[in-house]
Amino acid sequence: MNPNWFDDLATVRETGHFSMAARRRNLSQPALSRRIRALESWAGFELVNRQSRPVTLTSAGEQILEVALTGIKRLTQERDLLRDISSSVADYVVSFAAQHSVAWRFFPNWLQDFENKFGPIKSRLRADDLDDCIASFRAGEVDFLIAYNSPHIEGTLQKALGESLVIGHDRLIPVCKPDETGRPLYPIFLAEKQMLPYVGYSPLSSLGQLFSRHMEGRLDRGCLKPVYQHSMVGAIRVRACEGLGISWLPETIVSVDLASGALVRAGKPEWNIDMTINLIRSSHAQNFHITKIWEHVRQHHTPGQEFIPRSCY
């Protein structure tokens, strides 16, 4: 059970509409609905009268929400007090949240490079869907958020962000399975009218939005026939390796596949989509230890042109 789900439920009660509540919570409506269903599954009974217009809570939903909000408020106050006490202690655990595709290969190498310059720290990483990482970040449950630049990040966090630093670079590159001769099964040839099977991101995912924004006007979207969509890079990579279609995947993730020949580039470099990897600190994260880390990154870190996962070879 995620305590943030009760904030979702409170917003549904306040607005009376799932769509309006989703916008206020900076979530897609399907994501909000899944979270409310998950909360109901945890509780063991229905919390929302979905047949009423506007939507209302059941009596049981009203009762458990009031208890939960009171308890979470007290728990948060105690947590903040203990954080303040421990912030000057060497045992402070620095918490990061990162979307799966960043956490997979970039984060371990970045953290090692950081500790080589700054010194060892105790840290904890939460790798999750970007929506849940953002929710944890906004709730103050993690000290830092690490994520690709995307319209999703810009739209969701633009007003809430305190500061953001670029700590790395990556790119989405078109890849697919090779044929028997080692050539791409689905090469991009603009000189011909093509219909390419496309293994891509869910339209509302952060990388899906980034892909759409950068490809607009560059490639006739009618040329891409979606055959599989998912929000997780790992799931898309598996389907691309199976030969299901062409896909734009982070170079940090597929560098090993390119080296082994499991995947090959399906287009020239002009089809790449450059991305930055950003370290984000909330304006509310002000304790001494976090500020010291932030200032060190600001002063000493120079992101390279590309990232090559050293541990993969």
PDB file of C-alpha atoms in Angstrom:
ATOM      1  CA  MET A   1       0.000   0.000   0.000  1.00  0.00           C
ATOM      2  CA  ASN A   2       1.363   3.388  -1.012  1.00  0.00           C
ATOM      3  CA  PRO A   3       0.355   6.295   1.285  1.00  0.00           C
ATOM      4  CA  ASN A   4       0.202   8.578  -1.757  1.00  0.00           C
ATOM      5  CA  TRP A   5      -2.866   6.664  -2.894  1.00  0.00           C
ATOM      6  CA  PHE A   6      -4.846   8.302  -0.101  1.00  0.00           C
ATOM      7  CA  ASP A   7      -3.947  11.718  -1.544  1.00  0.00           C
ATOM      8  CA  ASP A   8      -5.285  10.423  -4.867  1.00  0.00           C
ATOM      9  CA  LEU A   9      -8.504   9.373  -3.145  1.00  0.00           C
ATOM     10  CA  ALA A  10      -8.809  12.752  -1.399  1.00  0.00           C
ATOM     11  CA  THR A  11      -8.455  14.532  -4.744  1.00  0.00           C
ATOM     12  CA  VAL A  12     -11.173  12.337  -6.271  1.00  0.00           C
ATOM     13  CA  ARG A  13     -13.444  13.303  -3.380  1.00  0.00           C
ATOM     14  CA  GLU A  14     -12.606  16.980  -3.783  1.00  0.00           C
ATOM     15  CA  THR A  15     -13.120  17.141  -7.558  1.00  0.00           C
ATOM     16  CA  GLY A  16     -15.814  14.515  -8.057  1.00  0.00           C
ATOM     17  CA  HIS A  17     -14.202  13.461 -11.341  1.00  0.00           C
ATOM     18  CA  PHE A  18     -11.416  11.006 -12.105  1.00  0.00           C
ATOM     19  CA  SER A  19     -10.188  13.040 -15.079  1.00  0.00           C
ATOM     20  CA  MET A  20      -9.959  16.290 -13.100  1.00  0.00           C
ATOM     21  CA  ALA A  21      -8.331  14.498 -10.162  1.00  0.00           C
ATOM     22  CA  ALA A  22      -5.764  12.945 -12.490  1.00  0.00           C
ATOM     23  CA  ARG A  23      -4.793  16.370 -13.857  1.00  0.00           C
ATOM     24  CA  ARG A  24      -4.366  17.785 -10.361  1.00  0.00           C
ATOM     25  CA  ARG A  25      -2.241  14.796  -9.341  1.00  0.00           C
ATOM     26  CA  ASN A  26      -0.154  15.083 -12.525  1.00  0.00           C
ATOM     27  CA  LEU A  27      -1.133  11.559 -13.565  1.00  0.00           C
ATOM     28  CA  SER A  28      -2.863  10.034 -16.533  1.00  0.00           C
ATOM     29  CA  GLN A  29      -6.453   9.001 -15.828  1.00  0.00           C
ATOM     30  CA  PRO A  30      -5.662   5.269 -16.306  1.00  0.00           C
ATOM     31  CA  ALA A  31      -2.767   5.588 -13.838  1.00  0.00           C
ATOM     32  CA  LEU A  32      -5.000   7.272 -11.251  1.00  0.00           C
ATOM     33  CA  SER A  33      -7.703   4.625 -11.711  1.00  0.00           C
ATOM     34  CA  ARG A  34      -5.124   1.850 -11.218  1.00  0.00           C
ATOM     35  CA  ARG A  35      -3.936   3.441  -7.993  1.00  0.00           C
ATOM     36  CA  ILE A  36      -7.477   3.758  -6.617  1.00  0.00           C
ATOM     37  CA  ARG A  37      -8.178   0.119  -7.570  1.00  0.00           C
ATOM     38  CA  ALA A  38      -4.958  -0.923  -5.836  1.00  0.00           C
ATOM     39  CA  LEU A  39      -6.022   0.956  -2.703  1.00  0.00           C
ATOM     40  CA  GLU A  40      -9.416  -0.759  -2.780  1.00  0.00           C
ATOM     41  CA  SER A  41      -7.690  -4.108  -3.177  1.00  0.00           C
ATOM     42  CA  TRP A  42      -5.577  -3.364  -0.114  1.00  0.00           C
ATOM     43  CA  ALA A  43      -8.602  -2.202   1.889  1.00  0.00           C
ATOM     44  CA  GLY A  44     -10.791  -5.122   0.830  1.00  0.00           C
ATOM     45  CA  PHE A  45     -13.844  -2.999  -0.014  1.00  0.00           C
ATOM     46  CA  GLU A  46     -14.989  -0.319  -2.457  1.00  0.00           C
ATOM     47  CA  LEU A  47     -14.002   3.240  -1.663  1.00  0.00           C
ATOM     48  CA  VAL A  48     -15.649   5.085  -4.569  1.00  0.00           C
ATOM     49  CA  ASN A  49     -19.220   5.240  -5.874  1.00  0.00           C
ATOM     50  CA  ARG A  50     -18.393   5.145  -9.566  1.00  0.00           C
ATOM     51  CA  GLN A  51     -22.014   5.214 -10.694  1.00  0.00           C
ATOM     52  CA  SER A  52     -22.765   8.590  -9.115  1.00  0.00           C
ATOM     53  CA  ARG A  53     -22.230  11.877 -10.960  1.00  0.00           C
ATOM     54  CA  PRO A  54     -20.207  13.571  -9.677  1.00  0.00           C
ATOM     55  CA  VAL A  55     -18.199  10.685  -8.235  1.00  0.00           C
ATOM     56  CA  THR A  56     -18.452  10.337  -4.455  1.00  0.00           C
ATOM     57  CA  LEU A  57     -16.802   8.168  -1.838  1.00  0.00           C
ATOM     58  CA  THR A  58     -18.582   5.318  -0.116  1.00  0.00           C
ATOM     59  CA  SER A  59     -19.184   5.709   3.622  1.00  0.00           C
ATOM     60  CA  ALA A  60     -16.347   3.271   4.241  1.00  0.00           C
ATOM     61  CA  GLY A  61     -14.159   5.289   1.863  1.00  0.00           C
ATOM     62  CA  GLU A  62     -14.911   8.508   3.744  1.00  0.00           C
ATOM     63  CA  GLN A  63     -14.113   6.893   7.087  1.00  0.00           C
ATOM     64  CA  ILE A  64     -10.823   5.277   6.101  1.00  0.00           C
ATOM     65  CA  LEU A  65      -9.680   8.408   4.249  1.00  0.00           C
ATOM     66  CA  GLU A  66     -10.093  10.618   7.313  1.00  0.00           C
ATOM     67  CA  VAL A  67      -8.195   8.166   9.500  1.00  0.00           C
ATOM     68  CA  ALA A  68      -5.462   7.758   6.881  1.00  0.00           C
ATOM     69  CA  LEU A  69      -4.909  11.493   6.300  1.00  0.00           C
ATOM     70  CA  THR A  70      -4.648  12.151  10.034  1.00  0.00           C
ATOM     71  CA  GLY A  71      -2.231   9.277  10.518  1.00  0.00           C
ATOM     72  CA  ILE A  72      -0.095  10.175   7.506  1.00  0.00           C
ATOM     73  CA  LYS A  73       0.153  13.791   8.668  1.00  0.00           C
ATOM     74  CA  ARG A  74       1.442  12.710  12.075  1.00  0.00           C
ATOM     75  CA  LEU A  75       3.804  10.175  10.519  1.00  0.00           C
ATOM     76  CA  THR A  76       5.185  12.772   8.106  1.00  0.00           C
ATOM     77  CA  GLN A  77       5.780  15.234  10.922  1.00  0.00           C
ATOM     78  CA  GLU A  78       7.716  12.621  12.871  1.00  0.00           C
ATOM     79  CA  ARG A  79       9.693  11.639   9.781  1.00  0.00           C
ATOM     80  CA  ASP A  80      10.648  15.255   9.059  1.00  0.00           C
ATOM     81  CA  LEU A  81      11.706  15.760  12.675  1.00  0.00           C
ATOM     82  CA  LEU A  82      13.917  12.665  12.609  1.00  0.00           C
ATOM     83  CA  ARG A  83      15.369  13.678   9.250  1.00  0.00           C
ATOM     84  CA  ASP A  84      16.358  17.053  10.660  1.00  0.00           C
ATOM     85  CA  ILE A  85      18.012  15.351  13.616  1.00  0.00           C
ATOM     86  CA  SER A  86      19.892  12.868  11.442  1.00  0.00           C
ATOM     87  CA  SER A  87      20.792  15.223   8.620  1.00  0.00           C
ATOM     88  CA  SER A  88      24.071  16.215  10.260  1.00  0.00           C
ATOM     89  CA  VAL A  89      24.993  12.649  11.139  1.00  0.00           C
ATOM     90  CA  ALA A  90      27.353  10.570   8.996  1.00  0.00           C
ATOM     91  CA  ASP A  91      24.756   7.776   8.867  1.00  0.00           C
ATOM     92  CA  TYR A  92      22.334   9.812   6.774  1.00  0.00           C
ATOM     93  CA  VAL A  93      21.030   7.725   3.840  1.00  0.00           C
ATOM     94  CA  VAL A  94      20.702   9.725   0.616  1.00  0.00           C
ATOM     95  CA  SER A  95      17.655   8.560  -1.335  1.00  0.00           C
ATOM     96  CA  PHE A  96      17.320   8.664  -5.115  1.00  0.00           C
ATOM     97  CA  ALA A  97      14.367   7.893  -7.370  1.00  0.00           C
ATOM     98  CA  ALA A  98      15.057   7.076 -11.017  1.00  0.00           C
ATOM     99  CA  GLN A  99      13.001   5.754 -13.893  1.00  0.00           C
ATOM    100  CA  HIS A 100      13.929   2.164 -14.751  1.00  0.00           C
ATOM    101  CA  SER A 101      15.819   2.971 -17.960  1.00  0.00           C
ATOM    102  CA  VAL A 102      18.124   5.393 -16.105  1.00  0.00           C
ATOM    103  CA  ALA A 103      18.547   3.200 -13.044  1.00  0.00           C
ATOM    104  CA  TRP A 104      19.533   0.135 -15.052  1.00  0.00           C
ATOM    105  CA  ARG A 105      23.004   1.096 -16.264  1.00  0.00           C
ATOM    106  CA  PHE A 106      23.590   4.832 -15.921  1.00  0.00           C
ATOM    107  CA  PHE A 107      23.009   5.289 -12.191  1.00  0.00           C
ATOM    108  CA  PRO A 108      25.513   2.729 -10.796  1.00  0.00           C
ATOM    109  CA  ASN A 109      28.312   4.194 -12.910  1.00  0.00           C
ATOM    110  CA  TRP A 110      27.355   7.784 -12.149  1.00  0.00           C
ATOM    111  CA  LEU A 111      27.212   7.074  -8.408  1.00  0.00           C
ATOM    112  CA  GLN A 112      30.637   5.411  -8.481  1.00  0.00           C
ATOM    113  CA  ASP A 113      32.137   8.399 -10.306  1.00  0.00           C
ATOM    114  CA  PHE A 114      30.485  10.762  -7.825  1.00  0.00           C
ATOM    115  CA  GLU A 115      31.822   8.858  -4.785  1.00  0.00           C
ATOM    116  CA  ASN A 116      35.325   8.757  -6.272  1.00  0.00           C
ATOM    117  CA  LYS A 117      35.312  12.568  -6.152  1.00  0.00           C
ATOM    118  CA  PHE A 118      33.101  13.306  -3.147  1.00  0.00           C
ATOM    119  CA  GLY A 119      33.741  10.322  -0.907  1.00  0.00           C
ATOM    120  CA  PRO A 120      31.549   7.335   0.054  1.00  0.00           C
ATOM    121  CA  ILE A 121      27.923   7.966   0.945  1.00  0.00           C
ATOM    122  CA  LYS A 122      25.133   5.731   2.144  1.00  0.00           C
ATOM    123  CA  SER A 123      22.441   5.720  -0.506  1.00  0.00           C
ATOM    124  CA  ARG A 124      19.186   4.088  -1.481  1.00  0.00           C
ATOM    125  CA  LEU A 125      17.707   3.896  -4.967  1.00  0.00           C
ATOM    126  CA  ARG A 126      14.065   3.540  -5.896  1.00  0.00           C
ATOM    127  CA  ALA A 127      13.710   2.402  -9.515  1.00  0.00           C
ATOM    128  CA  ASP A 128      10.125   2.764 -10.693  1.00  0.00           C
ATOM    129  CA  ASP A 129       7.830   4.136 -13.370  1.00  0.00           C
ATOM    130  CA  LEU A 130       8.451   7.837 -13.817  1.00  0.00           C
ATOM    131  CA  ASP A 131       4.971   8.783 -12.543  1.00  0.00           C
ATOM    132  CA  ASP A 132       5.625   7.011  -9.243  1.00  0.00           C
ATOM    133  CA  CYS A 133       9.135   8.465  -8.995  1.00  0.00           C
ATOM    134  CA  ILE A 134       7.688  11.952  -9.448  1.00  0.00           C
ATOM    135  CA  ALA A 135       5.016  11.279  -6.831  1.00  0.00           C
ATOM    136  CA  SER A 136       7.672  10.177  -4.322  1.00  0.00           C
ATOM    137  CA  PHE A 137       9.795  13.202  -5.159  1.00  0.00           C
ATOM    138  CA  ARG A 138       6.932  15.645  -4.744  1.00  0.00           C
ATOM    139  CA  ALA A 139       5.909  14.011  -1.463  1.00  0.00           C
ATOM    140  CA  GLY A 140       9.412  14.479  -0.067  1.00  0.00           C
ATOM    141  CA  GLU A 141      10.059  10.750   0.195  1.00  0.00           C
ATOM    142  CA  VAL A 142      13.324  10.947  -1.765  1.00  0.00           C
ATOM    143  CA  ASP A 143      16.093  13.526  -1.821  1.00  0.00           C
ATOM    144  CA  PHE A 144      16.810  13.489  -5.555  1.00  0.00           C
ATOM    145  CA  LEU A 145      15.048  12.551  -8.774  1.00  0.00           C
ATOM    146  CA  ILE A 146      17.087  11.357 -11.777  1.00  0.00           C
ATOM    147  CA  ALA A 147      15.316  11.295 -15.128  1.00  0.00           C
ATOM    148  CA  TYR A 148      15.609  11.941 -18.839  1.00  0.00           C
ATOM    149  CA  ASN A 149      14.479  15.292 -20.114  1.00  0.00           C
ATOM    150  CA  SER A 150      10.999  14.965 -21.560  1.00  0.00           C
ATOM    151  CA  PRO A 151       7.796  16.941 -22.093  1.00  0.00           C
ATOM    152  CA  HIS A 152       6.363  14.908 -19.205  1.00  0.00           C
ATOM    153  CA  ILE A 153       9.026  16.146 -16.774  1.00  0.00           C
ATOM    154  CA  GLU A 154       8.831  19.710 -18.046  1.00  0.00           C
ATOM    155  CA  GLY A 155       5.056  19.850 -17.758  1.00  0.00           C
ATOM    156  CA  THR A 156       4.764  18.067 -14.424  1.00  0.00           C
ATOM    157  CA  LEU A 157       7.610  19.601 -12.475  1.00  0.00           C
ATOM    158  CA  GLN A 158       8.157  22.984 -14.091  1.00  0.00           C
ATOM    159  CA  LYS A 159       6.577  24.904 -11.224  1.00  0.00           C
ATOM    160  CA  ALA A 160       7.602  22.541  -8.440  1.00  0.00           C
ATOM    161  CA  LEU A 161      11.277  22.239  -9.345  1.00  0.00           C
ATOM    162  CA  GLY A 162      13.838  23.936  -7.211  1.00  0.00           C
ATOM    163  CA  GLU A 163      16.871  23.189  -9.380  1.00  0.00           C
ATOM    164  CA  SER A 164      18.015  20.771 -12.067  1.00  0.00           C
ATOM    165  CA  LEU A 165      21.511  19.803 -13.221  1.00  0.00           C
ATOM    166  CA  VAL A 166      22.560  17.852 -16.305  1.00  0.00           C
ATOM    167  CA  ILE A 167      24.669  14.889 -15.145  1.00  0.00           C
ATOM    168  CA  GLY A 168      24.788  12.799 -18.320  1.00  0.00           C
ATOM    169  CA  HIS A 169      23.788  12.298 -21.921  1.00  0.00           C
ATOM    170  CA  ASP A 170      22.071   9.503 -23.770  1.00  0.00           C
ATOM    171  CA  ARG A 171      20.237   9.118 -27.058  1.00  0.00           C
ATOM    172  CA  LEU A 172      17.386   7.120 -28.482  1.00  0.00           C
ATOM    173  CA  ILE A 173      18.658   5.258 -31.535  1.00  0.00           C
ATOM    174  CA  PRO A 174      16.663   3.254 -34.098  1.00  0.00           C
ATOM    175  CA  VAL A 175      17.513  -0.453 -33.784  1.00  0.00           C
ATOM    176  CA  CYS A 176      16.130  -3.779 -34.903  1.00  0.00           C
ATOM    177  CA  LYS A 177      17.119  -7.420 -35.237  1.00  0.00           C
ATOM    178  CA  PRO A 178      19.595  -8.201 -38.042  1.00  0.00           C
ATOM    179  CA  ASP A 179      18.870 -10.540 -40.932  1.00  0.00           C
ATOM    180  CA  GLU A 180      21.060 -13.520 -41.830  1.00  0.00           C
ATOM    181  CA  THR A 181      23.638 -11.250 -43.448  1.00  0.00           C
ATOM    182  CA  GLY A 182      23.836  -8.922 -40.459  1.00  0.00           C
ATOM    183  CA  ARG A 183      21.865  -6.132 -42.103  1.00  0.00           C
ATOM    184  CA  PRO A 184      18.834  -4.584 -40.372  1.00  0.00           C
ATOM    185  CA  LEU A 185      15.538  -6.350 -40.947  1.00  0.00           C
ATOM    186  CA  TYR A 186      13.725  -3.007 -40.941  1.00  0.00           C
ATOM    187  CA  PRO A 187      16.008  -0.270 -42.332  1.00  0.00           C
ATOM    188  CA  ILE A 188      14.772   3.297 -42.699  1.00  0.00           C
ATOM    189  CA  PHE A 189      14.750   4.305 -46.374  1.00  0.00           C
ATOM    190  CA  LEU A 190      12.913   7.552 -47.045  1.00  0.00           C
ATOM    191  CA  ALA A 191      13.352   7.155 -50.802  1.00  0.00           C
ATOM    192  CA  GLU A 192      10.785   4.372 -50.682  1.00  0.00           C
ATOM    193  CA  LYS A 193       7.272   4.344 -49.312  1.00  0.00           C
ATOM    194  CA  GLN A 194       7.695   2.208 -46.242  1.00  0.00           C
ATOM    195  CA  MET A 195       5.501   0.545 -43.675  1.00  0.00           C
ATOM    196  CA  LEU A 196       7.732  -0.374 -40.761  1.00  0.00           C
ATOM    197  CA  PRO A 197       6.482  -2.515 -37.863  1.00  0.00           C
ATOM    198  CA  TYR A 198       7.069  -0.334 -34.826  1.00  0.00           C
ATOM    199  CA  VAL A 199       7.846  -1.547 -31.304  1.00  0.00           C
ATOM    200  CA  GLY A 200       7.388   1.592 -29.277  1.00  0.00           C
ATOM    201  CA  TYR A 201       6.468   3.409 -26.113  1.00  0.00           C
ATOM    202  CA  SER A 202       3.005   3.947 -24.729  1.00  0.00           C
ATOM    203  CA  PRO A 203       1.893   7.383 -26.005  1.00  0.00           C
ATOM    204  CA  LEU A 204       1.443   8.817 -22.499  1.00  0.00           C
ATOM    205  CA  SER A 205       4.778   7.563 -21.162  1.00  0.00           C
ATOM    206  CA  SER A 206       7.623  10.066 -20.780  1.00  0.00           C
ATOM    207  CA  LEU A 207       9.745   8.513 -23.535  1.00  0.00           C
ATOM    208  CA  GLY A 208       6.652   8.160 -25.715  1.00  0.00           C
ATOM    209  CA  GLN A 209       6.033  11.900 -25.444  1.00  0.00           C
ATOM    210  CA  LEU A 210       9.690  12.655 -26.079  1.00  0.00           C
ATOM    211  CA  PHE A 211       9.711  10.431 -29.172  1.00  0.00           C
ATOM    212  CA  SER A 212       6.556  12.030 -30.553  1.00  0.00           C
ATOM    213  CA  ARG A 213       7.867  15.554 -30.072  1.00  0.00           C
ATOM    214  CA  HIS A 214      11.205  14.903 -31.754  1.00  0.00           C
ATOM    215  CA  MET A 215       9.862  12.809 -34.635  1.00  0.00           C
ATOM    216  CA  GLU A 216       7.104  15.220 -35.610  1.00  0.00           C
ATOM    217  CA  GLY A 217       7.821  16.358 -39.151  1.00  0.00           C
ATOM    218  CA  ARG A 218      10.862  14.108 -39.517  1.00  0.00           C
ATOM    219  CA  LEU A 219       9.155  10.842 -40.349  1.00  0.00           C
ATOM    220  CA  ASP A 220       5.652  10.206 -41.589  1.00  0.00           C
ATOM    221  CA  ARG A 221       4.060   8.546 -38.585  1.00  0.00           C
ATOM    222  CA  GLY A 222       1.916   6.579 -41.034  1.00  0.00           C
ATOM    223  CA  CYS A 223       5.106   4.739 -41.972  1.00  0.00           C
ATOM    224  CA  LEU A 224       5.258   3.263 -38.488  1.00  0.00           C
ATOM    225  CA  LYS A 225       2.743   0.511 -37.851  1.00  0.00           C
ATOM    226  CA  PRO A 226       2.557  -0.112 -34.088  1.00  0.00           C
ATOM    227  CA  VAL A 227       2.771  -3.823 -33.319  1.00  0.00           C
ATOM    228  CA  TYR A 228       3.668  -3.545 -29.624  1.00  0.00           C
ATOM    229  CA  GLN A 229       3.629  -0.725 -27.080  1.00  0.00           C
ATOM    230  CA  HIS A 230       4.865  -0.584 -23.496  1.00  0.00           C
ATOM    231  CA  SER A 231       6.053   2.046 -21.038  1.00  0.00           C
ATOM    232  CA  MET A 232       9.077  -0.032 -19.955  1.00  0.00           C
ATOM    233  CA  VAL A 233      12.274   0.091 -22.016  1.00  0.00           C
ATOM    234  CA  GLY A 234      13.197  -3.451 -20.972  1.00  0.00           C
ATOM    235  CA  ALA A 235       9.995  -4.917 -22.383  1.00  0.00           C
ATOM    236  CA  ILE A 236      10.441  -3.053 -25.682  1.00  0.00           C
ATOM    237  CA  ARG A 237      14.062  -4.201 -25.936  1.00  0.00           C
ATOM    238  CA  VAL A 238      13.021  -7.847 -25.606  1.00  0.00           C
ATOM    239  CA  ARG A 239      10.496  -7.511 -28.439  1.00  0.00           C
ATOM    240  CA  ALA A 240      13.028  -5.720 -30.648  1.00  0.00           C
ATOM    241  CA  CYS A 241      15.561  -8.517 -30.067  1.00  0.00           C
ATOM    242  CA  GLU A 242      12.873 -11.028 -31.063  1.00  0.00           C
ATOM    243  CA  GLY A 243      12.545  -9.295 -34.442  1.00  0.00           C
ATOM    244  CA  LEU A 244       9.080  -7.892 -33.901  1.00  0.00           C
ATOM    245  CA  GLY A 245       9.921  -4.503 -35.400  1.00  0.00           C
ATOM    246  CA  ILE A 246      12.014  -1.343 -35.315  1.00  0.00           C
ATOM    247  CA  SER A 247      12.392   0.552 -32.066  1.00  0.00           C
ATOM    248  CA  TRP A 248      14.105   3.684 -30.709  1.00  0.00           C
ATOM    249  CA  LEU A 249      15.954   2.608 -27.551  1.00  0.00           C
ATOM    250  CA  PRO A 250      18.447   4.350 -25.215  1.00  0.00           C
ATOM    251  CA  GLU A 251      22.009   3.726 -26.349  1.00  0.00           C
ATOM    252  CA  THR A 252      23.021   3.097 -22.741  1.00  0.00           C
ATOM    253  CA  ILE A 253      20.660   0.128 -22.697  1.00  0.00           C
ATOM    254  CA  VAL A 254      21.379  -1.438 -26.103  1.00  0.00           C
ATOM    255  CA  SER A 255      25.149  -0.858 -26.345  1.00  0.00           C
ATOM    256  CA  VAL A 256      25.789  -4.468 -25.298  1.00  0.00           C
ATOM    257  CA  ASP A 257      23.225  -5.762 -27.820  1.00  0.00           C
ATOM    258  CA  LEU A 258      24.892  -3.751 -30.585  1.00  0.00           C
ATOM    259  CA  ALA A 259      28.306  -5.114 -29.615  1.00  0.00           C
ATOM    260  CA  SER A 260      27.059  -8.716 -29.606  1.00  0.00           C
ATOM    261  CA  GLY A 261      25.074  -8.347 -32.827  1.00  0.00           C
ATOM    262  CA  ALA A 262      21.727  -9.097 -31.194  1.00  0.00           C
ATOM    263  CA  LEU A 263      20.577  -5.695 -32.488  1.00  0.00           C
ATOM    264  CA  VAL A 264      21.823  -3.420 -35.271  1.00  0.00           C
ATOM    265  CA  ARG A 265      21.237   0.223 -36.083  1.00  0.00           C
ATOM    266  CA  ALA A 266      18.287   0.658 -38.427  1.00  0.00           C
ATOM    267  CA  GLY A 267      18.991   4.223 -39.504  1.00  0.00           C
ATOM    268  CA  LYS A 268      21.688   6.843 -39.921  1.00  0.00           C
ATOM    269  CA  PRO A 269      22.742   9.122 -37.012  1.00  0.00           C
ATOM    270  CA  GLU A 270      20.265  11.823 -38.060  1.00  0.00           C
ATOM    271  CA  TRP A 271      17.516   9.556 -36.731  1.00  0.00           C
ATOM    272  CA  ASN A 272      18.990   9.644 -33.225  1.00  0.00           C
ATOM    273  CA  ILE A 273      17.184  11.608 -30.519  1.00  0.00           C
ATOM    274  CA  ASP A 274      19.581  13.232 -28.046  1.00  0.00           C
ATOM    275  CA  MET A 275      18.595  13.295 -24.384  1.00  0.00           C
ATOM    276  CA  THR A 276      20.025  14.732 -21.209  1.00  0.00           C
ATOM    277  CA  ILE A 277      19.964  12.934 -17.875  1.00  0.00           C
ATOM    278  CA  ASN A 278      19.044  15.319 -15.096  1.00  0.00           C
ATOM    279  CA  LEU A 279      19.577  15.376 -11.349  1.00  0.00           C
ATOM    280  CA  ILE A 280      16.679  17.219  -9.737  1.00  0.00           C
ATOM    281  CA  ARG A 281      16.515  18.574  -6.195  1.00  0.00           C
ATOM    282  CA  SER A 282      13.313  19.784  -4.640  1.00  0.00           C
ATOM    283  CA  SER A 283      13.261  23.324  -3.331  1.00  0.00           C
ATOM    284  CA  HIS A 284      12.209  21.777   0.003  1.00  0.00           C
ATOM    285  CA  ALA A 285      15.371  19.616   0.299  1.00  0.00           C
ATOM    286  CA  GLN A 286      17.473  21.951   2.412  1.00  0.00           C
ATOM    287  CA  ASN A 287      19.318  19.834   4.983  1.00  0.00           C
ATOM    288  CA  PHE A 288      23.067  20.235   5.259  1.00  0.00           C
ATOM    289  CA  HIS A 289      24.054  16.848   3.817  1.00  0.00           C
ATOM    290  CA  ILE A 290      21.884  17.190   0.693  1.00  0.00           C
ATOM    291  CA  THR A 291      23.030  20.760   0.104  1.00  0.00           C
ATOM    292  CA  LYS A 292      26.666  19.668   0.355  1.00  0.00           C
ATOM    293  CA  ILE A 293      26.124  16.919  -2.234  1.00  0.00           C
ATOM    294  CA  TRP A 294      24.274  19.292  -4.537  1.00  0.00           C
ATOM    295  CA  GLU A 295      26.969  21.934  -4.416  1.00  0.00           C
ATOM    296  CA  HIS A 296      29.653  19.335  -5.119  1.00  0.00           C
ATOM    297  CA  VAL A 297      27.819  18.096  -8.212  1.00  0.00           C
ATOM    298  CA  ARG A 298      27.264  21.661  -9.373  1.00  0.00           C
ATOM    299  CA  GLN A 299      30.925  22.613  -9.013  1.00  0.00           C
ATOM    300  CA  HIS A 300      32.766  19.447 -10.023  1.00  0.00           C
ATOM    301  CA  HIS A 301      30.644  17.374 -12.366  1.00  0.00           C
ATOM    302  CA  THR A 302      31.073  17.792 -16.112  1.00  0.00           C
ATOM    303  CA  PRO A 303      28.797  15.419 -18.066  1.00  0.00           C
ATOM    304  CA  GLY A 304      30.522  13.629 -20.934  1.00  0.00           C
ATOM    305  CA  GLN A 305      29.381  13.644 -24.528  1.00  0.00           C
ATOM    306  CA  GLU A 306      28.194  10.054 -24.350  1.00  0.00           C
ATOM    307  CA  PHE A 307      27.823   7.421 -21.700  1.00  0.00           C
ATOM    308  CA  ILE A 308      29.386   3.993 -22.216  1.00  0.00           C
ATOM    309  CA  PRO A 309      28.449   1.431 -19.543  1.00  0.00           C
ATOM    310  CA  ARG A 310      31.880   0.201 -18.466  1.00  0.00           C
ATOM    311  CA  SER A 311      30.528  -2.714 -16.471  1.00  0.00           C
ATOM    312  CA  CYS A 312      28.982  -4.317 -19.551  1.00  0.00           C
ATOM    313  CA  TYR A 313      32.161  -5.445 -21.298  1.00  0.00           C
TER     314      TYR A 313
END
